[in-house]
Coordinates of C-alpha atoms and ligand atoms in Angstrom, one line a residue:
M21 CA -10.0 -16.1 -39.2
S22 CA -10.4 -17.4 -35.8
D23 CA -11.0 -21.5 -35.0
T24 CA -14.7 -22.2 -34.9
E25 CA -13.5 -24.5 -31.8
T26 CA -12.2 -21.9 -29.4
R27 CA -14.6 -18.6 -30.3
D28 CA -15.5 -17.4 -27.1
F29 CA -19.1 -16.8 -26.6
I30 CA -18.9 -13.1 -28.7
R31 CA -17.6 -14.6 -31.6
K32 CA -20.0 -17.2 -31.4
I33 CA -22.7 -14.1 -32.4
I34 CA -21.5 -12.4 -34.2
Y35 CA -20.0 -15.3 -36.8
D36 CA -23.1 -16.3 -36.9
D37 CA -24.9 -13.0 -37.5
L38 CA -22.0 -12.9 -40.6
E39 CA -23.1 -16.7 -42.1
S40 CA -27.3 -15.7 -41.4
G41 CA -26.5 -12.2 -43.6
K42 CA -27.6 -10.3 -40.8
H43 CA -24.8 -8.2 -41.1
D44 CA -22.3 -8.8 -43.9
E45 CA -19.3 -6.0 -41.7
I46 CA -18.4 -6.3 -38.1
V47 CA -18.6 -2.7 -37.1
T48 CA -17.3 -2.3 -33.0
R49 CA -16.0 0.3 -31.1
F50 CA -13.6 0.5 -27.6
P51 CA -15.2 3.4 -26.1
P52 CA -13.2 4.9 -22.8
E53 CA -14.2 7.7 -20.6
P54 CA -11.3 9.9 -21.1
N55 CA -11.1 10.2 -17.3
G56 CA -7.8 8.4 -16.3
Y57 CA -5.1 5.9 -17.9
L58 CA -6.0 2.6 -19.7
H59 CA -5.5 -0.3 -17.5
V60 CA -4.6 -3.9 -18.1
G61 CA -8.5 -4.9 -17.9
H62 CA -9.1 -2.2 -21.1
V63 CA -6.6 -4.9 -23.1
M64 CA -8.9 -7.2 -23.0
A65 CA -11.6 -4.9 -24.1
I66 CA -10.0 -3.9 -26.7
C67 CA -8.4 -6.8 -27.9
L68 CA -11.9 -8.2 -28.4
D69 CA -12.8 -4.7 -30.0
F70 CA -10.2 -4.5 -32.3
G71 CA -9.6 -8.1 -32.7
V72 CA -13.1 -9.7 -33.6
A73 CA -13.4 -6.9 -36.4
A74 CA -10.0 -7.6 -37.8
E75 CA -10.3 -11.4 -38.0
T76 CA -13.8 -10.6 -40.0
G77 CA -12.1 -7.7 -41.8
G78 CA -14.2 -5.4 -40.4
R79 CA -13.5 -2.2 -38.4
T80 CA -13.3 -0.3 -35.2
Y81 CA -14.1 3.0 -33.9
L82 CA -11.8 4.6 -31.0
R83 CA -14.6 6.5 -29.2
L84 CA -13.5 8.8 -26.4
D85 CA -16.6 9.1 -24.5
D86 CA -16.6 12.2 -23.8
T87 CA -20.2 13.1 -21.5
N88 CA -18.3 13.5 -18.1
P89 CA -16.2 17.5 -18.9
G90 CA -15.2 18.1 -15.6
K91 CA -13.0 15.0 -15.1
E92 CA -11.4 15.3 -18.7
S93 CA -8.5 16.1 -20.3
P94 CA -6.5 16.1 -23.6
E95 CA -3.5 14.3 -21.2
F96 CA -5.6 11.5 -20.8
V97 CA -6.8 11.7 -24.3
E98 CA -3.3 11.1 -25.5
A99 CA -2.6 8.5 -23.8
I100 CA -5.0 6.2 -24.7
K101 CA -3.9 6.9 -28.1
N102 CA -1.1 6.1 -27.6
D103 CA -1.2 3.1 -25.2
V104 CA -3.6 1.6 -27.6
H105 CA -1.5 1.8 -31.1
W106 CA 1.7 0.3 -28.8
L107 CA -0.9 -2.9 -28.0
G108 CA -0.6 -3.0 -31.2
F109 CA -4.8 -1.4 -33.2
D110 CA -5.1 0.8 -35.7
W111 CA -8.4 3.1 -35.9
G112 CA -7.4 4.6 -39.1
D113 CA -9.8 7.7 -39.4
R114 CA -12.4 6.5 -37.3
L115 CA -11.0 8.3 -34.4
T116 CA -14.3 9.8 -33.1
H117 CA -15.8 11.7 -29.8
A118 CA -19.6 11.7 -27.6
S119 CA -18.9 14.9 -28.5
D120 CA -19.2 15.0 -32.3
Y121 CA -22.1 14.2 -31.7
F122 CA -23.8 16.5 -29.4
D123 CA -25.5 18.5 -32.2
R124 CA -27.3 15.6 -33.1
L125 CA -28.3 14.0 -29.5
Y126 CA -29.4 17.6 -28.8
E127 CA -32.0 17.4 -32.0
S128 CA -33.3 13.9 -30.7
A129 CA -33.9 14.9 -27.3
I130 CA -36.2 17.5 -28.4
E131 CA -37.2 14.2 -31.0
L132 CA -38.1 12.8 -27.6
I133 CA -39.6 15.9 -26.3
E134 CA -41.9 16.1 -29.5
K135 CA -42.4 12.5 -28.6
G136 CA -43.3 13.0 -25.7
V137 CA -41.5 10.6 -24.2
A138 CA -39.6 13.0 -22.6
Y139 CA -40.1 15.8 -19.8
V140 CA -38.0 18.6 -18.6
D141 CA -38.1 17.7 -14.5
S142 CA -37.9 20.8 -11.8
L143 CA -37.3 18.6 -8.8
S144 CA -34.0 18.8 -6.3
A145 CA -31.4 16.7 -6.8
D146 CA -32.0 15.2 -3.3
E147 CA -36.2 15.4 -4.3
I148 CA -35.4 13.2 -7.7
R149 CA -33.2 10.2 -5.1
E150 CA -36.5 10.2 -2.7
Y151 CA -38.6 10.4 -6.1
R152 CA -36.7 7.3 -7.4
G153 CA -38.2 4.5 -4.5
T154 CA -35.6 2.0 -3.8
L155 CA -35.4 -1.7 -4.8
T156 CA -37.9 -3.0 -3.2
E157 CA -40.6 -0.3 -3.6
P158 CA -41.6 1.6 -6.9
G159 CA -40.5 4.7 -7.5
R160 CA -43.6 8.4 -7.2
N161 CA -43.7 10.3 -10.6
S162 CA -42.8 13.7 -10.2
P163 CA -45.0 16.5 -10.3
Y164 CA -43.9 18.2 -13.2
R165 CA -44.0 14.9 -15.2
D166 CA -46.6 16.0 -17.5
R167 CA -45.4 19.3 -18.6
S168 CA -47.1 20.2 -22.1
V169 CA -44.6 19.1 -24.6
E170 CA -44.6 23.0 -25.3
E171 CA -43.9 23.4 -22.0
N172 CA -40.9 20.8 -22.4
L173 CA -39.6 22.1 -26.0
D174 CA -39.8 25.7 -24.3
L175 CA -37.7 24.8 -20.7
F176 CA -35.1 22.7 -23.2
R177 CA -34.4 25.1 -25.4
R178 CA -33.9 27.5 -22.2
M179 CA -31.6 25.4 -20.6
Y180 CA -29.5 24.8 -23.5
E181 CA -29.2 28.9 -23.8
G182 CA -27.8 29.3 -20.5
E183 CA -30.8 30.5 -18.6
F184 CA -31.0 28.3 -15.5
A185 CA -28.2 27.0 -12.6
D186 CA -26.8 23.8 -12.3
G187 CA -29.3 21.4 -11.0
E188 CA -31.7 24.2 -11.5
H189 CA -33.9 21.6 -14.0
L190 CA -33.3 18.4 -15.8
L191 CA -34.4 16.5 -19.2
R192 CA -35.4 13.2 -18.1
A193 CA -37.3 9.9 -20.1
R194 CA -40.8 9.5 -19.4
I195 CA -40.4 5.3 -19.1
D196 CA -41.7 4.1 -15.7
M197 CA -41.1 5.2 -12.2
A198 CA -42.7 1.7 -11.1
S199 CA -40.2 -0.1 -13.1
P200 CA -38.5 -2.9 -10.9
N201 CA -35.3 -2.3 -13.2
M202 CA -34.4 1.3 -11.1
N203 CA -32.4 2.6 -14.9
M204 CA -35.4 3.0 -16.4
R205 CA -37.3 5.0 -13.9
D206 CA -37.5 8.5 -16.0
P207 CA -33.9 8.6 -15.9
A208 CA -31.5 11.6 -16.5
I209 CA -31.4 11.9 -20.6
Y210 CA -29.5 16.1 -19.9
R211 CA -28.4 17.6 -17.4
I212 CA -27.2 21.6 -16.9
R213 CA -23.5 21.8 -16.7
H214 CA -21.7 25.2 -16.0
I215 CA -18.6 23.9 -16.7
P216 CA -16.1 23.8 -20.8
H217 CA -15.3 20.7 -22.4
Q218 CA -12.0 19.6 -23.5
N219 CA -12.9 19.1 -26.8
A220 CA -16.3 20.5 -27.1
G221 CA -14.4 23.7 -25.5
D222 CA -18.2 26.2 -24.5
K223 CA -20.2 26.0 -26.9
W224 CA -22.4 23.5 -24.4
C225 CA -24.1 23.7 -20.8
I226 CA -26.4 21.0 -20.9
Y227 CA -24.8 17.2 -21.7
P228 CA -26.6 14.4 -22.1
M229 CA -25.7 11.2 -19.9
Y230 CA -23.3 8.2 -20.5
D231 CA -26.8 5.8 -21.5
Y232 CA -28.2 7.7 -23.9
A233 CA -25.2 9.0 -25.5
H234 CA -23.5 5.8 -25.7
G235 CA -26.8 3.8 -27.3
L236 CA -27.0 6.7 -30.2
S237 CA -23.0 7.6 -30.8
D238 CA -23.3 3.5 -31.1
A239 CA -26.7 3.8 -34.2
Y240 CA -24.4 6.9 -35.9
E241 CA -21.7 4.9 -36.3
G242 CA -23.3 1.9 -37.9
I243 CA -21.6 -0.4 -34.5
T244 CA -22.9 -3.6 -35.6
H245 CA -22.1 -4.9 -31.6
S246 CA -21.5 -3.0 -28.3
L247 CA -19.4 -5.0 -26.7
C248 CA -19.3 -4.3 -22.8
T249 CA -18.8 -5.1 -19.7
L250 CA -21.3 -6.8 -17.3
E251 CA -22.1 -4.2 -14.9
F252 CA -24.0 -2.3 -17.8
E253 CA -26.3 -5.7 -18.5
D254 CA -29.2 -3.5 -16.7
H255 CA -28.5 -0.4 -18.7
R256 CA -30.0 -2.7 -21.8
P257 CA -33.0 -2.3 -22.0
L258 CA -32.8 1.5 -21.5
Y259 CA -29.9 1.0 -24.8
D260 CA -32.9 -0.8 -26.7
W261 CA -35.3 1.9 -25.4
F262 CA -33.7 4.2 -26.6
L263 CA -33.1 3.5 -30.0
D264 CA -36.5 2.0 -30.1
Q265 CA -37.7 5.7 -29.9
L266 CA -35.9 7.3 -32.3
Q267 CA -35.5 4.4 -34.6
P268 CA -31.3 5.5 -36.1
E269 CA -30.8 3.8 -40.2
H270 CA -28.3 1.7 -37.9
R271 CA -29.5 -1.5 -34.4
P272 CA -26.8 -2.0 -32.8
R273 CA -26.9 -4.8 -29.8
Q274 CA -25.1 -4.8 -27.0
I275 CA -23.4 -8.0 -25.0
E276 CA -21.8 -7.8 -22.2
F277 CA -19.4 -10.1 -21.2
S278 CA -17.2 -10.4 -17.3
R279 CA -14.7 -7.4 -16.3
L280 CA -11.2 -8.8 -16.4
N281 CA -9.8 -8.2 -12.9
L282 CA -6.0 -8.5 -11.9
A283 CA -5.3 -10.8 -8.3
Y284 CA -2.3 -8.0 -6.2
T285 CA -3.4 -5.4 -8.3
I286 CA -6.7 -2.9 -8.7
T287 CA -8.4 -1.9 -11.8
S288 CA -10.7 1.1 -11.1
K289 CA -9.1 4.3 -12.7
R290 CA -11.2 6.3 -10.2
K291 CA -8.9 3.7 -7.6
L292 CA -5.3 4.2 -9.9
S293 CA -6.0 8.0 -9.8
M294 CA -5.8 8.0 -6.0
L295 CA -2.9 6.4 -6.0
V296 CA -1.3 8.7 -8.8
E297 CA -2.9 12.0 -6.5
E298 CA -2.2 10.9 -3.4
G299 CA 1.8 10.1 -4.6
V300 CA 1.6 6.2 -3.9
V301 CA 3.0 5.6 -6.7
S302 CA 5.1 7.8 -9.3
A303 CA 3.3 8.6 -11.8
W304 CA 0.6 7.2 -13.5
D305 CA 3.4 5.3 -15.8
D306 CA 4.5 3.5 -12.7
P307 CA 6.0 0.3 -13.7
R308 CA 3.9 -1.3 -10.6
L309 CA 0.8 0.0 -11.7
P310 CA -1.3 -2.2 -14.3
T311 CA -2.2 1.3 -16.5
I312 CA -1.0 0.0 -20.4
S313 CA 1.5 3.0 -19.8
G314 CA 3.1 1.9 -16.6
M315 CA 3.5 -2.5 -17.7
R316 CA 5.0 -0.3 -21.0
R317 CA 7.7 1.4 -18.9
R318 CA 7.5 -1.8 -17.5
G319 CA 8.8 -3.4 -19.8
Y320 CA 5.9 -5.6 -20.3
P321 CA 5.7 -6.2 -24.4
P322 CA 2.4 -5.8 -26.1
A323 CA 2.7 -9.3 -27.5
A324 CA 3.1 -11.0 -23.8
L325 CA -0.5 -8.9 -23.1
R326 CA -2.2 -9.7 -26.3
A327 CA -1.2 -13.4 -25.4
F328 CA -2.6 -13.2 -21.8
V329 CA -6.2 -11.3 -22.2
K330 CA -6.1 -14.2 -24.9
R331 CA -5.6 -16.6 -22.3
A332 CA -8.2 -14.9 -19.8
G333 CA -10.9 -15.2 -22.6
V334 CA -14.4 -13.3 -22.6
T335 CA -16.7 -14.9 -21.0
K336 CA -19.8 -14.0 -18.5
K337 CA -17.6 -15.7 -15.0
D338 CA -16.1 -13.1 -12.6
K339 CA -12.3 -13.4 -13.4
L340 CA -9.5 -12.1 -10.3
I341 CA -6.6 -13.4 -12.4
E342 CA -3.3 -14.7 -10.5
L343 CA -0.4 -11.9 -11.3
G344 CA 2.1 -15.2 -12.1
A345 CA -0.7 -15.7 -14.9
L346 CA 0.6 -12.5 -16.4
E347 CA 4.0 -12.6 -16.0
T348 CA 4.1 -16.6 -17.3
C349 CA 3.1 -14.5 -20.4
V350 CA 5.7 -11.8 -20.4
R351 CA 8.2 -14.6 -19.2
D352 CA 6.9 -16.9 -22.5
V353 CA 7.4 -13.8 -24.8
L354 CA 10.7 -12.1 -23.6
G355 CA 12.5 -15.6 -23.0
D356 CA 12.4 -16.0 -26.8
I357 CA 13.3 -12.6 -28.1
A358 CA 15.7 -10.9 -24.9
P359 CA 19.5 -11.2 -25.2
R360 CA 21.6 -12.7 -22.6
R361 CA 24.3 -10.1 -20.4
M362 CA 25.5 -9.8 -17.1
A363 CA 24.8 -8.0 -14.1
V364 CA 25.4 -7.7 -10.5
L365 CA 22.7 -6.5 -8.2
R366 CA 24.3 -6.7 -5.2
P367 CA 27.9 -6.0 -5.6
L368 CA 30.7 -8.1 -3.8
K369 CA 34.0 -8.1 -4.5
V370 CA 36.1 -10.5 -5.7
V371 CA 40.4 -10.8 -6.2
L372 CA 42.3 -13.4 -8.2
T373 CA 45.1 -13.1 -6.4
N374 CA 46.9 -15.6 -8.9
Y375 CA 46.1 -13.3 -11.9
P376 CA 48.2 -10.6 -13.5
A377 CA 47.2 -7.5 -12.8
D378 CA 47.6 -5.7 -16.3
Q379 CA 46.2 -8.9 -17.6
V380 CA 42.6 -8.6 -19.4
E381 CA 41.0 -10.9 -21.2
M382 CA 37.8 -11.3 -23.6
M383 CA 36.2 -13.8 -23.5
E384 CA 33.3 -15.0 -25.7
A385 CA 29.4 -15.1 -24.6
M386 CA 26.9 -16.7 -25.8
N387 CA 23.7 -14.2 -26.6
H388 CA 21.2 -16.1 -26.1
P389 CA 21.5 -20.4 -25.0
A390 CA 19.5 -21.9 -27.4
N391 CA 19.5 -19.9 -30.0
P392 CA 22.9 -19.3 -32.2
D393 CA 21.3 -16.6 -34.2
F394 CA 22.1 -14.1 -31.2
G395 CA 25.7 -14.6 -32.0
T396 CA 28.2 -13.8 -29.2
R397 CA 29.7 -10.8 -27.2
E398 CA 33.3 -10.4 -25.4
L399 CA 33.2 -10.1 -22.0
P400 CA 36.6 -8.0 -20.1
F401 CA 37.9 -10.7 -17.6
S402 CA 40.5 -8.9 -15.3
R403 CA 42.1 -10.3 -11.3
E404 CA 38.9 -8.0 -9.8
L405 CA 35.4 -8.8 -10.7
W406 CA 32.3 -8.1 -8.9
I407 CA 29.6 -11.4 -7.6
E408 CA 26.3 -11.4 -6.4
Q409 CA 26.8 -11.0 -2.7
D410 CA 24.2 -14.3 -2.4
D411 CA 26.7 -16.3 -4.4
F412 CA 29.2 -16.5 -1.2
M413 CA 28.0 -17.4 1.9
E414 CA 30.4 -18.1 4.7
D415 CA 28.7 -21.4 6.6
A416 CA 26.7 -22.9 4.3
P417 CA 24.6 -26.1 4.4
R418 CA 26.1 -28.6 2.4
K419 CA 24.0 -28.1 -0.7
F420 CA 25.0 -25.1 -1.3
F421 CA 26.9 -25.4 -4.7
R422 CA 27.9 -21.3 -5.0
L423 CA 30.8 -19.8 -3.3
K424 CA 31.9 -20.7 0.6
P425 CA 35.2 -20.8 2.2
G426 CA 38.0 -23.0 0.4
G427 CA 35.0 -23.7 -2.2
E428 CA 35.7 -23.8 -5.7
V429 CA 32.7 -22.1 -8.2
R430 CA 32.7 -22.0 -12.2
L431 CA 32.5 -18.2 -14.0
R432 CA 29.4 -18.4 -16.4
F433 CA 32.2 -17.6 -19.5
G434 CA 35.4 -17.2 -17.5
Y435 CA 37.3 -19.6 -15.2
I436 CA 36.8 -22.3 -11.6
I437 CA 38.4 -20.2 -8.8
R438 CA 38.6 -21.0 -5.1
C439 CA 38.5 -18.4 -2.3
D440 CA 41.2 -18.6 -0.6
E441 CA 40.4 -16.0 2.1
V442 CA 37.6 -14.2 3.6
V443 CA 38.2 -10.4 4.4
K444 CA 35.4 -8.6 6.9
D445 CA 35.3 -4.6 8.1
D446 CA 35.6 -3.6 11.4
Q447 CA 31.4 -4.7 11.6
G448 CA 32.8 -8.4 10.3
N449 CA 30.8 -7.9 7.4
V450 CA 32.2 -9.9 4.2
V451 CA 33.8 -7.1 2.2
E452 CA 36.1 -9.3 -0.5
L453 CA 36.4 -12.5 -1.2
R454 CA 40.3 -13.3 -2.0
C455 CA 40.2 -15.9 -4.3
S456 CA 42.7 -17.8 -6.9
Y457 CA 41.5 -19.0 -10.8
D458 CA 42.8 -22.1 -12.2
P459 CA 44.5 -21.4 -15.7
D460 CA 43.3 -25.0 -17.6
T461 CA 40.0 -24.3 -16.7
R462 CA 39.5 -21.4 -19.2
S463 CA 35.4 -22.0 -21.1
G464 CA 35.0 -23.4 -23.9
T465 CA 39.4 -23.9 -24.5
G466 CA 39.9 -24.9 -21.4
T467 CA 43.0 -28.2 -21.5
S468 CA 41.3 -29.0 -18.3
D469 CA 38.1 -31.2 -17.9
R470 CA 37.0 -30.3 -14.1
K471 CA 33.8 -30.0 -13.7
V472 CA 32.2 -28.2 -10.4
K473 CA 29.2 -27.7 -9.6
G474 CA 27.8 -24.7 -9.1
T475 CA 28.0 -21.6 -12.5
I476 CA 27.5 -17.9 -10.9
H477 CA 27.3 -14.6 -12.9
W478 CA 30.3 -11.7 -12.6
V479 CA 31.1 -8.5 -14.1
S480 CA 35.0 -6.7 -13.9
C481 CA 35.0 -4.6 -12.2
G482 CA 37.6 -2.1 -14.4
H483 CA 35.1 -2.8 -17.5
A484 CA 31.5 -1.8 -15.2
V485 CA 29.4 0.3 -15.5
D486 CA 26.9 1.7 -12.8
A487 CA 23.6 1.7 -12.6
T488 CA 20.3 2.3 -10.5
V489 CA 17.9 -1.2 -11.4
R490 CA 14.3 -0.8 -9.7
L491 CA 13.2 -3.8 -8.2
Y492 CA 9.4 -4.1 -8.4
D493 CA 7.2 -6.3 -6.8
R494 CA 3.4 -6.6 -6.4
L495 CA 1.8 -3.5 -5.1
F496 CA -0.4 -4.8 -3.0
I497 CA -0.8 -7.8 0.0
E498 CA -3.8 -8.8 -0.4
A499 CA -5.1 -11.4 -3.5
N500 CA -9.0 -8.8 -3.6
P501 CA -7.3 -5.3 -2.8
G502 CA -10.2 -3.7 -4.8
A503 CA -12.3 -5.5 -2.0
V504 CA -10.4 -3.9 1.1
E505 CA -12.5 -1.2 2.7
D506 CA -9.2 1.1 2.6
F507 CA -6.7 -0.6 0.0
H508 CA -4.1 2.1 1.8
E509 CA -4.1 -0.8 4.5
V510 CA -3.4 -3.5 2.1
L511 CA -0.4 -1.9 0.1
N512 CA 2.9 -3.5 -0.2
P513 CA 5.9 -1.5 1.6
N514 CA 7.7 -3.3 -0.5
S515 CA 6.7 -3.0 -3.8
L516 CA 9.9 -1.3 -4.7
E517 CA 13.7 -1.5 -3.9
V518 CA 16.6 0.2 -5.5
V519 CA 19.9 -1.5 -6.1
S520 CA 23.2 0.4 -7.6
A521 CA 23.9 -2.3 -9.6
R522 CA 27.0 -3.2 -11.9
L523 CA 26.8 -4.0 -14.9
E524 CA 28.8 -6.0 -18.3
P525 CA 29.8 -2.8 -20.4
S526 CA 28.1 -3.5 -23.7
L527 CA 25.5 -2.8 -21.7
A528 CA 25.5 0.9 -22.1
E529 CA 25.1 0.8 -25.8
L530 CA 21.5 -0.8 -25.3
A531 CA 19.7 1.1 -27.7
G532 CA 15.5 1.5 -27.0
A533 CA 13.2 0.1 -24.4
D534 CA 13.7 -4.1 -25.5
A535 CA 13.9 -6.4 -22.4
V536 CA 17.3 -8.0 -22.3
Q537 CA 17.4 -11.5 -19.7
F538 CA 20.7 -10.5 -17.2
E539 CA 21.6 -14.4 -16.3
R540 CA 20.1 -15.8 -13.3
L541 CA 18.3 -12.5 -12.2
G542 CA 15.2 -12.2 -14.9
Y543 CA 14.1 -9.7 -17.2
F544 CA 15.4 -5.9 -17.3
C545 CA 14.6 -2.8 -19.3
R546 CA 16.0 0.3 -19.6
D547 CA 13.5 3.0 -17.9
S548 CA 12.3 5.0 -20.0
E549 CA 11.8 8.6 -17.9
D550 CA 14.7 8.6 -15.8
D551 CA 17.9 6.1 -17.9
R552 CA 20.3 8.7 -18.9
D553 CA 24.1 7.3 -20.7
D554 CA 25.8 8.7 -18.3
A555 CA 23.6 7.5 -15.0
P556 CA 21.3 4.2 -17.1
V557 CA 18.5 3.4 -14.8
F558 CA 16.9 -0.1 -15.2
N559 CA 13.5 -1.7 -14.8
R560 CA 13.0 -5.6 -13.6
V561 CA 10.3 -6.3 -16.1
V562 CA 9.9 -9.9 -14.1
T563 CA 11.8 -12.3 -12.5
L564 CA 12.7 -15.4 -14.1
R565 CA 10.7 -17.7 -11.8
D566 CA 7.6 -17.1 -9.5
S567 CA 8.9 -16.0 -6.2
W568 CA 6.4 -16.0 -4.9
A569 CA 4.2 -19.1 -6.3
K570 CA 7.6 -21.4 -4.3
L571 CA 7.4 -18.6 -1.0
E572 CA 3.5 -20.1 -0.9
K573 CA 4.5 -23.4 -1.0
A574 CA 6.6 -23.0 1.0
A575 CA 4.1 -21.9 3.8
L576 CA 2.1 -24.6 2.7
G577 CA 4.8 -26.7 3.5
N578 CA 5.1 -28.5 0.0
Ligands
LIG9 P1 -12.6 1.9 -14.6 O1 -14.3 1.1 -13.8 O2 -12.1 1.7 -14.1 O3 -12.9 3.6 -14.2 P2 -14.4 1.8 -16.7 O4 -15.0 0.8 -16.7 O5 -14.7 2.5 -16.5 O6 -13.5 1.1 -15.8 P3 -13.9 2.7 -19.1 O7 -13.3 4.3 -20.0 O8 -16.1 3.1 -19.3 O9 -13.8 2.6 -18.2 O10 -14.4 1.6 -20.4 C1 -14.0 1.5 -21.6 C2 -14.4 0.3 -21.9 O11 -13.4 -0.7 -21.4 C3 -16.0 -0.5 -21.7 O12 -16.3 -1.1 -23.1 C4 -15.4 -1.5 -20.7 O13 -16.6 -2.0 -20.5 C5 -14.3 -2.0 -20.9 N1 -13.3 -2.1 -19.7 C6 -13.0 -1.0 -18.1 N2 -12.4 -2.1 -18.0 C7 -12.7 -2.8 -18.1 C8 -12.4 -5.1 -17.3 N3 -11.6 -4.7 -15.9 N4 -12.0 -5.5 -17.5 C9 -13.0 -5.7 -19.3 N5 -13.6 -4.4 -20.0 C10 -12.9 -3.6 -19.3
LIG10 MG1 -17.2 3.2 -17.7

């Protein structure tokens, strides 16, 4: 049960309905159209629909709202089911489709005709648009609006039987062509589409419109609260109109909340599918996309996504949430559960000239600095090591506490070393550092209590595992790319960088998709698609700190 204080406005309504006895069980539905993959905005709807039912002991349907054949596919259906499960929700035996109700919807349409509140229109699409009027001008009645019930029944049956071509006729509700709400100007109920349906096969050549099918499907399933985003607010009178006309046994109530938008990305299936089809990203589960499958492949834990939408809250206010807020949730979860490992992303060789060539010492390393339950592991240490290129600077400023010529640094879980000589290639690039180690400074057991300011990570050359590491960054350079006319112009050209990294040997045995922390670098996980045992591929889930926040602050001079 949610705490009374922290209930959002929808939960308040729902709990009131339980307390007043209006309902004794809450029934909700999550109704995606299978025309694309689910994204972070859907996470909010899923957590609300499934969450509020679960916490009140109610039920939730996963209903595929498949009234638009042609755009929909079984691939999307499978992806949706997979994503909802992965997020931690279960619909039990309540997986349904709007198309499961096509027979009932057809019968109900006949009922509307018989009541004289629906008619078959034979205007062309252009004429219908013209007759519809505008926001400032009322529409006009179609010359076919007053057809007799018999004629309407006959034409609708023949539409069903496939006698007419697409667009030749349309079944419309007979409401009010002068309504200030355009949705009430005799909206379409059924249209002719001679295409097969991904779930219903080729039985139908007429398909119900969303507004008609949606409310009735809610009623058929006994949905008590039909929760949707604000763009459906103007459709609510129509939702209610169909229910008023048909008086189904159960009467659902539609309540709208604001969409969740995430900065520097887009949450429109149409635009996401453009990115996929144009090859801007590799697939629907490209780790840069805000799709649930992309975020899963990226390594975001489901608990982080749930925590994120909870923090965002259910409201009626517009939401453009900082990417940093999502990344903070990811770090919060991974910080506690990800074991620490060492990896070098941009390797620079260090040779310890005073270390025996054939010697290997096993260094004990903690798997989690704050949680001894994670245990320890052994890291091989040898004469030749990889360190991060960034951890060496030739002309270092005074406050650079990593390695510099003549300077000292501690190798984490290892020794203090001093840089004696810098080896360069013909072009003047630094290719190797010749260093000496202080044998008295071994971590944990050393006899010297000498301290140095900096500690850096390293991997033994002879034991390292080569891996491809993908470093992801935000996909757009503009905070609200959805508002830019052509989002292609604001794509971040550096959203993916691929490096050849060296990993400590234990990472070769890392199983599954669980994330680890590469010390000082961020959280990483094996890629679910491209990773192979002989050629590991890791994705960077998230950096350890919000580097953009730092940059933005620097740019502002504070
Ligand atoms: P898109 O605009 O990306 O195509 P949609 O609204 O058409 O999204 P649906 O498959 O119809 O996608 O959405 C299923 C449910 O998820 C609906 O109830 C819808 O209101 C909700 N939903 C979609 N996008 C968001 C969002 N950004 N924030 C919160 N809920 C959303
Ligand atoms: Mg929609």
